[in-house]
PDB file of C-alpha atoms in Angstrom:
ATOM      1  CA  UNK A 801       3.769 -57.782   7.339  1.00 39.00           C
ATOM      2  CA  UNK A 802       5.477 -60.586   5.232  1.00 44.00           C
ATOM      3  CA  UNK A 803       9.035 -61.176   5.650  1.00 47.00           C
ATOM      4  CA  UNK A 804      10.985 -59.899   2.616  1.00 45.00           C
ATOM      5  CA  UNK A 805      14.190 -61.844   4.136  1.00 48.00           C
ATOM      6  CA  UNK A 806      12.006 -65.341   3.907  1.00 52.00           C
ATOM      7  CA  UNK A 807      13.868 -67.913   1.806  1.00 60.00           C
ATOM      8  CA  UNK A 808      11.578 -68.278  -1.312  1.00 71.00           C
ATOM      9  CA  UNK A 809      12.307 -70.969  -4.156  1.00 82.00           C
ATOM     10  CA  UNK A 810      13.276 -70.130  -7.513  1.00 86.00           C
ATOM     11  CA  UNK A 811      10.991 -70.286  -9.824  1.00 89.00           C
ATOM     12  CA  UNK A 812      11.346 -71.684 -13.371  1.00 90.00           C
ATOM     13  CA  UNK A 813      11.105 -68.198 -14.886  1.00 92.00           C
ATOM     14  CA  UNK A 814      13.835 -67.295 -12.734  1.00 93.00           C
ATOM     15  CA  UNK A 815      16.401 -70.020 -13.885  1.00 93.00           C
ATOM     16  CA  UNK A 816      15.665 -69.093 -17.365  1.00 94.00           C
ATOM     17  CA  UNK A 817      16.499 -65.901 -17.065  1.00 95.00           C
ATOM     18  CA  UNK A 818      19.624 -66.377 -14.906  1.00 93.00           C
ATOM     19  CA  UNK A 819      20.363 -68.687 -18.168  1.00 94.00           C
ATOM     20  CA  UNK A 820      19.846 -66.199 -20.694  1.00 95.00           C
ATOM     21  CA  UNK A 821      22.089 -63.419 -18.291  1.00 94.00           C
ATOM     22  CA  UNK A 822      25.105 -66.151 -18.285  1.00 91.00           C
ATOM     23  CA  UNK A 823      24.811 -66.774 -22.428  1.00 92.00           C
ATOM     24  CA  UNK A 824      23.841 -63.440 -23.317  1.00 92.00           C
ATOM     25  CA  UNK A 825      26.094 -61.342 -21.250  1.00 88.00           C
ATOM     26  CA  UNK A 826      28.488 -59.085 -23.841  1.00 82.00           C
ATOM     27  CA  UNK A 827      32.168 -59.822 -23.596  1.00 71.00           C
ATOM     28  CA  UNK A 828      34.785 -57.322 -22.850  1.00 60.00           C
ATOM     29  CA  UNK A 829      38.448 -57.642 -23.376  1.00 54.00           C
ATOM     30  CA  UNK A 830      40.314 -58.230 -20.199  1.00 49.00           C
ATOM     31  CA  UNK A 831      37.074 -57.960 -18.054  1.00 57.00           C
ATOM     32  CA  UNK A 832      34.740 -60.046 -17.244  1.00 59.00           C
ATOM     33  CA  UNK A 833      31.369 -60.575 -19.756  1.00 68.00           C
ATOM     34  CA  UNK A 834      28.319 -57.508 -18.893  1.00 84.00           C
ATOM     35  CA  UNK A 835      25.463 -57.889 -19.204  1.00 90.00           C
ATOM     36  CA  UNK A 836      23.244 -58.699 -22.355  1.00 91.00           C
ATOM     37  CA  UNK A 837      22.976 -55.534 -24.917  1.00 88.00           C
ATOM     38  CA  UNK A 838      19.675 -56.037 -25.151  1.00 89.00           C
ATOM     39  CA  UNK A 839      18.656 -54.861 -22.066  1.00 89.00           C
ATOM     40  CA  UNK A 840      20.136 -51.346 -22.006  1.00 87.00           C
ATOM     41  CA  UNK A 841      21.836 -51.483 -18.936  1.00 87.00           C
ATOM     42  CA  UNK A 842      25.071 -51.194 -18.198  1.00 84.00           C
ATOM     43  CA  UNK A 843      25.796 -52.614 -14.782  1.00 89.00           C
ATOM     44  CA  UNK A 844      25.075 -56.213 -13.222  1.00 90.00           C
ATOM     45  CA  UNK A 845      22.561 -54.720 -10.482  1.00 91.00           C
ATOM     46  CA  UNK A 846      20.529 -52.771 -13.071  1.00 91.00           C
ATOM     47  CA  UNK A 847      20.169 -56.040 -15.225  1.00 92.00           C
ATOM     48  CA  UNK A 848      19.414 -57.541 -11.912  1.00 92.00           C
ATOM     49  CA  UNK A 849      16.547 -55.130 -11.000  1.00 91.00           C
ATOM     50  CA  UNK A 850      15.295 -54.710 -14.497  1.00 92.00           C
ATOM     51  CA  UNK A 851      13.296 -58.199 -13.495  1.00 92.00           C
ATOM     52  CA  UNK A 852      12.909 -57.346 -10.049  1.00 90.00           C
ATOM     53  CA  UNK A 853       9.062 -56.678 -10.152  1.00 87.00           C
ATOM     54  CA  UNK A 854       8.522 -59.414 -12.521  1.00 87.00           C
ATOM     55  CA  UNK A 855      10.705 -62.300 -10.465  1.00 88.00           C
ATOM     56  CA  UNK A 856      10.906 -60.842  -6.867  1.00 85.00           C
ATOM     57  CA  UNK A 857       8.607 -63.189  -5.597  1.00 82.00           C
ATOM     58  CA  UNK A 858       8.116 -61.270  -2.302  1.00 80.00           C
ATOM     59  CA  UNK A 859      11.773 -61.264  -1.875  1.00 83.00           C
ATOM     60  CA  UNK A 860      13.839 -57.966  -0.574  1.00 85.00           C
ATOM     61  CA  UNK A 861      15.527 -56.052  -3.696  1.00 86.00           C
ATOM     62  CA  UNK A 862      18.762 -56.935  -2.138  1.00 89.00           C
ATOM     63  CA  UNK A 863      18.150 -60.544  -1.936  1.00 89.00           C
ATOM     64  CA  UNK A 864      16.756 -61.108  -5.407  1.00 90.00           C
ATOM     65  CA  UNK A 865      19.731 -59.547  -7.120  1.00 91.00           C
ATOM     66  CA  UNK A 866      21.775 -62.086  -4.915  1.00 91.00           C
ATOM     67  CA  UNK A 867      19.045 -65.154  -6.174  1.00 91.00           C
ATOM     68  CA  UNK A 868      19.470 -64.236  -9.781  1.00 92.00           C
ATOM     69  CA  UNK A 869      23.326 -63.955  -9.788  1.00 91.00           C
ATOM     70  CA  UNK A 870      23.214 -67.213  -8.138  1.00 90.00           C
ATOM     71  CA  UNK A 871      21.407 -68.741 -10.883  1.00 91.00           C
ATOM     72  CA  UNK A 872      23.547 -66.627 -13.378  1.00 91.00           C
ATOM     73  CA  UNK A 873      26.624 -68.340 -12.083  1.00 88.00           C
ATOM     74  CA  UNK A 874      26.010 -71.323 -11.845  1.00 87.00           C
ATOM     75  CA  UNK A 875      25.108 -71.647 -15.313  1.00 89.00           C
ATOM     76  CA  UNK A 876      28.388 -69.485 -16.149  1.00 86.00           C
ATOM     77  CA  UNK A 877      30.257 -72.726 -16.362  1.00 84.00           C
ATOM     78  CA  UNK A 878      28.610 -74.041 -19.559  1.00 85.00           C
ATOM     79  CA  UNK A 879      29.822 -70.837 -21.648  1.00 84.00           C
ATOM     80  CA  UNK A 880      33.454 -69.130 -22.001  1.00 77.00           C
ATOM     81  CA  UNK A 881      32.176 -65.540 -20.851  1.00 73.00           C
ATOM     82  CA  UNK A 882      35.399 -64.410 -19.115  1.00 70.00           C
ATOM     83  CA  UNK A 883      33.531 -65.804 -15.696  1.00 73.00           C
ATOM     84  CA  UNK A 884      34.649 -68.012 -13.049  1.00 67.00           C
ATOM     85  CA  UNK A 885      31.194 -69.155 -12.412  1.00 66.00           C
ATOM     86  CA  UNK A 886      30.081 -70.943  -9.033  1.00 65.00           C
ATOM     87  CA  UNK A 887      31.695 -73.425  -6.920  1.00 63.00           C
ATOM     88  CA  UNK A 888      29.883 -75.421  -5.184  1.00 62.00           C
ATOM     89  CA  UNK A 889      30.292 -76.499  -1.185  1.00 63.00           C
ATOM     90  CA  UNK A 890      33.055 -79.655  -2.903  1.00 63.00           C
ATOM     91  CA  UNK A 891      35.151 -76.745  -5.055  1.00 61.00           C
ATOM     92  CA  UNK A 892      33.579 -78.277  -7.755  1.00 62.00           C
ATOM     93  CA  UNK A 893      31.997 -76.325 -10.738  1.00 58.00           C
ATOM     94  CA  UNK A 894      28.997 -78.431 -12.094  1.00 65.00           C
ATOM     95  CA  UNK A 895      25.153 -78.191 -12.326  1.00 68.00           C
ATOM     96  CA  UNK A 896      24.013 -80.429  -9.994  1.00 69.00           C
ATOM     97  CA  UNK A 897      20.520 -79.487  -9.976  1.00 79.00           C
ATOM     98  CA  UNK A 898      17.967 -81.111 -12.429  1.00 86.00           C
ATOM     99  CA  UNK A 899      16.343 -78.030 -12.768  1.00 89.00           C
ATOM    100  CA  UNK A 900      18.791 -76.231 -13.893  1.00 89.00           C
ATOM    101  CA  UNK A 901      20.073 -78.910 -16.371  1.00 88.00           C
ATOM    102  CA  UNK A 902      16.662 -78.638 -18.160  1.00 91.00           C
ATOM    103  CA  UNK A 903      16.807 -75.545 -18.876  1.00 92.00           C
ATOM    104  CA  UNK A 904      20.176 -75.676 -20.528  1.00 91.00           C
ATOM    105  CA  UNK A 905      18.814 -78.887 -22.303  1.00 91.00           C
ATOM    106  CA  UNK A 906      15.567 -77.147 -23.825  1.00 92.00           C
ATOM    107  CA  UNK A 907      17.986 -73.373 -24.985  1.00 92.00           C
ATOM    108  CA  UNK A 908      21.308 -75.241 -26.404  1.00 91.00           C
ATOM    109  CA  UNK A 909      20.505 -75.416 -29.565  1.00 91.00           C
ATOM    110  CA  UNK A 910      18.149 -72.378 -29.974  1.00 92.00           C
ATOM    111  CA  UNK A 911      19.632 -69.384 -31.016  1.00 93.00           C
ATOM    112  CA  UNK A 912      20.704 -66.273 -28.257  1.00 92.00           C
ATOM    113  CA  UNK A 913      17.971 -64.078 -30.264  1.00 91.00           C
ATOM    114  CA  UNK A 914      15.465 -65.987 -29.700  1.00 92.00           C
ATOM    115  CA  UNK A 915      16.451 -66.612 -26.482  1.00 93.00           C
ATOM    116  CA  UNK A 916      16.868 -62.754 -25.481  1.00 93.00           C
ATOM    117  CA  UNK A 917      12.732 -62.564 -27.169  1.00 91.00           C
ATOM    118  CA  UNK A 918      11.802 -65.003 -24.811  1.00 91.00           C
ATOM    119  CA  UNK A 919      12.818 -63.832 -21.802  1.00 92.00           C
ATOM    120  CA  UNK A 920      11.657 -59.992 -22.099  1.00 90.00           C
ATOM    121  CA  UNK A 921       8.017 -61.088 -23.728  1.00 87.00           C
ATOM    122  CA  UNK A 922       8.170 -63.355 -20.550  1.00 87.00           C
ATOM    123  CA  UNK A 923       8.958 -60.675 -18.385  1.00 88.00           C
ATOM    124  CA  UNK A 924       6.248 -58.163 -19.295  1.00 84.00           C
ATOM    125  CA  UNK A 925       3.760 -61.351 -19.271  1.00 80.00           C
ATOM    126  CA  UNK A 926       4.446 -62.024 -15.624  1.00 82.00           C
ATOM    127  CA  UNK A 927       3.999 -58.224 -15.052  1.00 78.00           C
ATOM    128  CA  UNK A 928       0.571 -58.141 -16.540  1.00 69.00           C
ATOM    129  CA  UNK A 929      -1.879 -59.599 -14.393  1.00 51.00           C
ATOM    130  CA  UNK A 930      -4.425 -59.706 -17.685  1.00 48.00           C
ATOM    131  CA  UNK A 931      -2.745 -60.126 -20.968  1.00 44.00           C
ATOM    132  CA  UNK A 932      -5.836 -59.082 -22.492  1.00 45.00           C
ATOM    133  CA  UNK A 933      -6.946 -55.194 -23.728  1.00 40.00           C
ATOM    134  CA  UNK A 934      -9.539 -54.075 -21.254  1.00 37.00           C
ATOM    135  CA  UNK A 935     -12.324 -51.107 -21.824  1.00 41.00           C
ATOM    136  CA  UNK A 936     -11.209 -47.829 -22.168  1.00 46.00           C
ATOM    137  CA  UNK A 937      -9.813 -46.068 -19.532  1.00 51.00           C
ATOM    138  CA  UNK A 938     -11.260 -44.323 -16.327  1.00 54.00           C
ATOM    139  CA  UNK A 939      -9.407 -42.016 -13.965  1.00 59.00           C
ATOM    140  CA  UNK A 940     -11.489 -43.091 -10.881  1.00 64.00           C
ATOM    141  CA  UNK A 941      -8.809 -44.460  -7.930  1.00 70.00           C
ATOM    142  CA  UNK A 942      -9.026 -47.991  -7.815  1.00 69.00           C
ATOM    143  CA  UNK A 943      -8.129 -50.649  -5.111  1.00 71.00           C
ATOM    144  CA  UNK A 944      -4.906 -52.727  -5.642  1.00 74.00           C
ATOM    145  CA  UNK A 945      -2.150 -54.014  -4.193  1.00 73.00           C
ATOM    146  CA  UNK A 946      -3.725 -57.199  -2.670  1.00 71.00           C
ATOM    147  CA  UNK A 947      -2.600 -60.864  -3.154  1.00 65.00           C
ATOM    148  CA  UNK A 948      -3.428 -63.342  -6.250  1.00 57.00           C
ATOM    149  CA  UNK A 949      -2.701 -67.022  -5.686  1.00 51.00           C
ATOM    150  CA  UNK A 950      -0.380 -68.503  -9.202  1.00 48.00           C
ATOM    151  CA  UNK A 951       2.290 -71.159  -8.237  1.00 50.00           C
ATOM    152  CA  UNK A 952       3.874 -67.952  -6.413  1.00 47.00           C
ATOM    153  CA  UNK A 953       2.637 -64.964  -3.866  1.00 46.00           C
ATOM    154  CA  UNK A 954       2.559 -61.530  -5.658  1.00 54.00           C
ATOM    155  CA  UNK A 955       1.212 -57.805  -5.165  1.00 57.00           C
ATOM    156  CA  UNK A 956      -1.686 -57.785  -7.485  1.00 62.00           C
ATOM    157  CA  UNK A 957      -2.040 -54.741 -10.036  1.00 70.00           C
ATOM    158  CA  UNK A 958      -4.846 -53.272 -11.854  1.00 77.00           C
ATOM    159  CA  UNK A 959      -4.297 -53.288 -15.680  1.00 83.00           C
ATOM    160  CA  UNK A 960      -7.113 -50.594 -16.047  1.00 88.00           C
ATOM    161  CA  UNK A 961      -4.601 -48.387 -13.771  1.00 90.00           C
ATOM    162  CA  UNK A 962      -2.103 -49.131 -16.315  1.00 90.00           C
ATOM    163  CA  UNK A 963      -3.947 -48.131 -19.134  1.00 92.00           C
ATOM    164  CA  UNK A 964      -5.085 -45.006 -17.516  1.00 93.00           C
ATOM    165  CA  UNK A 965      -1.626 -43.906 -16.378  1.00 93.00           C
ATOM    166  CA  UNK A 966      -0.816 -44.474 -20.465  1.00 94.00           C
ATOM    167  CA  UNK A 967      -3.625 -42.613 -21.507  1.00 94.00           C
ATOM    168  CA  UNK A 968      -2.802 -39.864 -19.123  1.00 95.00           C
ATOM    169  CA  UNK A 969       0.979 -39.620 -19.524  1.00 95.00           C
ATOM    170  CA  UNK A 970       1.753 -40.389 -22.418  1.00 95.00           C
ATOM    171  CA  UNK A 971       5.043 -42.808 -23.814  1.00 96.00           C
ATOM    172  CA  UNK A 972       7.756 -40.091 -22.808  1.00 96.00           C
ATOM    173  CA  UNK A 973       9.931 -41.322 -19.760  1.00 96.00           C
ATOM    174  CA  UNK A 974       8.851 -38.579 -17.465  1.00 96.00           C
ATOM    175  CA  UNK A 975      12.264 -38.568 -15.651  1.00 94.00           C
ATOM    176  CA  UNK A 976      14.439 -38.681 -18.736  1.00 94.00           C
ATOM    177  CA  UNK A 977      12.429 -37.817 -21.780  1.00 94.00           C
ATOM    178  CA  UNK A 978      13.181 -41.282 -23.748  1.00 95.00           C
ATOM    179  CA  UNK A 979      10.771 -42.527 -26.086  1.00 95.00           C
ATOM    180  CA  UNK A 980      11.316 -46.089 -27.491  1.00 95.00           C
ATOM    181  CA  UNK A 981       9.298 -45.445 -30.560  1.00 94.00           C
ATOM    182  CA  UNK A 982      11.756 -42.047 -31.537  1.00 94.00           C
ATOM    183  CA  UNK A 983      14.505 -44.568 -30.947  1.00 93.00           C
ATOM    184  CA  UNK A 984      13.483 -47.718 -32.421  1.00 93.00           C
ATOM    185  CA  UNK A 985      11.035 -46.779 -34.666  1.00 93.00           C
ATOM    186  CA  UNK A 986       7.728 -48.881 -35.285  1.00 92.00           C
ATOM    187  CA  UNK A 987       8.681 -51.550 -32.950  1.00 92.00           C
ATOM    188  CA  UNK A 988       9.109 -49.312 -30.120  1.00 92.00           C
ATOM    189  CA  UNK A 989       5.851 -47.551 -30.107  1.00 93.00           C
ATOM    190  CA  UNK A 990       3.367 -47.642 -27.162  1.00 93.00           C
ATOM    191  CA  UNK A 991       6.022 -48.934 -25.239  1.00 94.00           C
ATOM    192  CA  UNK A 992       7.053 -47.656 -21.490  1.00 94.00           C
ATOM    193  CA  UNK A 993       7.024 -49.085 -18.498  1.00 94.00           C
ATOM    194  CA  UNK A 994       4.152 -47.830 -15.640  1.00 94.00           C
ATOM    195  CA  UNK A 995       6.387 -46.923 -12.345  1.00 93.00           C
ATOM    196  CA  UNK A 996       4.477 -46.854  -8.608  1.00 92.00           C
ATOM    197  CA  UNK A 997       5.419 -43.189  -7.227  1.00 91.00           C
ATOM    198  CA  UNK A 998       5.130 -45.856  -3.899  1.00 87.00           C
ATOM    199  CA  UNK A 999       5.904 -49.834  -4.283  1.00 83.00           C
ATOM    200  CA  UNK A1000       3.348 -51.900  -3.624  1.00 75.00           C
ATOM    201  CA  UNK A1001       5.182 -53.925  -1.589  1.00 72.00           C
ATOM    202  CA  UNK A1002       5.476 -51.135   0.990  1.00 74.00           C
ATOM    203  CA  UNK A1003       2.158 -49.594   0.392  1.00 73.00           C
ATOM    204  CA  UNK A1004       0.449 -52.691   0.361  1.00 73.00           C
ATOM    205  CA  UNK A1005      -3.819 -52.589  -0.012  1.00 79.00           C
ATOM    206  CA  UNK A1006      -4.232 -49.022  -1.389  1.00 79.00           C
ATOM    207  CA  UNK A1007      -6.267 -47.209  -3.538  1.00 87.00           C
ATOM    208  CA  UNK A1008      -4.473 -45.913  -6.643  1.00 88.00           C
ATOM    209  CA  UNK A1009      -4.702 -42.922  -8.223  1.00 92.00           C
ATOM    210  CA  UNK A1010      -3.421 -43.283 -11.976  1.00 91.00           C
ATOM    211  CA  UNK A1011      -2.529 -39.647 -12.171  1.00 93.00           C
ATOM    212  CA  UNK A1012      -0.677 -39.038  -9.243  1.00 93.00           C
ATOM    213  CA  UNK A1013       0.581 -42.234  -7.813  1.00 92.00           C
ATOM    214  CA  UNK A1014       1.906 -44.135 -11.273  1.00 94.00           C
ATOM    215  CA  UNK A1015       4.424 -42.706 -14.132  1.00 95.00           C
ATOM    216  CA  UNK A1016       5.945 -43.776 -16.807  1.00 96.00           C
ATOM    217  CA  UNK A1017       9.433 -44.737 -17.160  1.00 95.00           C
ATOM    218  CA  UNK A1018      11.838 -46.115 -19.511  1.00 94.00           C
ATOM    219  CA  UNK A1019      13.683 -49.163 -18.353  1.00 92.00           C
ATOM    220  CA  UNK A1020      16.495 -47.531 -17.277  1.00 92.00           C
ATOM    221  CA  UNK A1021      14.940 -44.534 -14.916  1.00 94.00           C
ATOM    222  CA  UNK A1022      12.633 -47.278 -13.961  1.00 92.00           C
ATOM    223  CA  UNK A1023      15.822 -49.426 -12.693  1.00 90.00           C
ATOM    224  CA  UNK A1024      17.797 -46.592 -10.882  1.00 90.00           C
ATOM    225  CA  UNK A1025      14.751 -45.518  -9.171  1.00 91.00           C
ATOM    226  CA  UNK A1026      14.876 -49.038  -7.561  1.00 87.00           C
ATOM    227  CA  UNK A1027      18.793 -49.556  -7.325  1.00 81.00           C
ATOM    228  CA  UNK A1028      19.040 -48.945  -3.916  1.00 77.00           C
ATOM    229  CA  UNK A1029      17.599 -51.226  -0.796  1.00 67.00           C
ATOM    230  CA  UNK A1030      14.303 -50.146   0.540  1.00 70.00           C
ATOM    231  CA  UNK A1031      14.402 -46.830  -1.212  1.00 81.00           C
ATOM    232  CA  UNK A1032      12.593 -46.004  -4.400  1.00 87.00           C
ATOM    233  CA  UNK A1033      13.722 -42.785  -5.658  1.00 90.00           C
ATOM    234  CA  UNK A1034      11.440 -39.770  -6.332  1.00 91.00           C
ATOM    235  CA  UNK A1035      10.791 -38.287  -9.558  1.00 92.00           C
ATOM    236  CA  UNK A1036      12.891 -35.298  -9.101  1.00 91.00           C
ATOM    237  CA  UNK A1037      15.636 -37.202  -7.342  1.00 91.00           C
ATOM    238  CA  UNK A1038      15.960 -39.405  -9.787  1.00 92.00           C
ATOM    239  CA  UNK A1039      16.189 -36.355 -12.499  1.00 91.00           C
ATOM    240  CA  UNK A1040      18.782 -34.899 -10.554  1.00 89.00           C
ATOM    241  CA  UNK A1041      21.136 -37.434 -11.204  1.00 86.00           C
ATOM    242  CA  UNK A1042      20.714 -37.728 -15.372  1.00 85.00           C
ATOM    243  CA  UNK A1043      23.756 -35.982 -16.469  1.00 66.00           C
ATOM    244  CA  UNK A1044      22.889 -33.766 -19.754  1.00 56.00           C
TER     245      UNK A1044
END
């Protein structure tokens, strides 16, 4: 079983969007800066786990929200967000790190829109395993869950599941009834994002069942269902803690 606690280097994708996090965060008057508006969260740890699947990198929910808010503050110190930002092991606030300079480098000048697009068409990119539209869909189980070799070590997913589980349920968030396209209109339609009833991680190898083992789920269900260490909330639990 691979270890989840394993120390596991952060990838590029991951300093970018611990970048956009520290420039994009909202300010609030006598608080400290939230996070970005565009993601529709309203805490720190949902922003955290909204790239979770994308960026966890075989890394333990707990420890990836504490990777990406180390990346988030150390870039804190290059913007006045009403954050203290990191000190380092000398007291000293500064980016130290080549890596991270780049990225600051490359984003300066480029506007926070552009950098908020970036980062979420990024996102679903490294949560598609094939960018590409495949044949139409079948609602035979399929195998999944194995391992694909990038620069990184991730639970590979089928993207005919994915289709299927659209096909079958729809773009309604099936614990909170949100649709994007009711909400945003033209940009928002055939959008939702596909939710494991089990995580791969902890399944593992398994054959999946687009009917009964994935759902669909807007970004926020999809986030609270994860929120908490090692548990992924079900359905029903999850719908008995919307407030209506």
């Amino acid at each position: 079983m691979k270890n989840k606690n394993k120390m596991v280097k952060r990838s590029p994708e991951m300093l970018m969007v611990g970048y956009y996090l520290s420039r994009c965060g909202q300010s609030r008057s006598e608080k400290s800066a939230g996070p970005p508006a565009g993601l529709r969260v309203t805490s720190w740890k949902a922003a955290y786990d909204f790239f979770y699947e994308a960026l966890g990198d075989g890394r333990a929910p707990l420890r990836c929200r504490h990777s990406l808010k180390h990346v988030r503050d150390t870039f804190d110190i290059l913007f006045e967000n009403g954050r203290v930002g990191w000190n380092d092991k000398y007291g000293q606030q500064r980016i130290r790190s080549k890596r991270f300079r780049k990225v600051h480098k490359e984003w300066q000048d480029r506007s926070e829109k552009e950098l908020e697009k970036c980062v979420l068409v990024l996102r679903e990119r490294l949560l598609s395993d094939d960018p590409n539209e495949l044949a139409s869909p079948s609602q035979e189980a399929r195998t999944e869950g194995g391992q694909k070799v990038f620069t990184l070590i991730r639970p590979e997913r089928n993207q005919r599941l994915r289709k299927t589980a659209l096909a079958l349920h729809g773009y309604d968030c099936m614990a909170c009834g949100f649709n994007f396209e009711e909400f945003y209109g033209e940009i928002g339609k055939d959008f939702i994002e596909v939710h494991h009833v089990v995580p791969l991680a902890q399944a593992g190898i398994t054959e999946t069942n687009p009917e009964t083992d994935l759902a669909v789920l807007c970004a926020n269900c999809h986030c609270m269902v994860h929120r908490r260490r090692g548990i992924c909330l079900s359905l029903n639990e999850i719908r008995g803690h919307i407030e209506r």
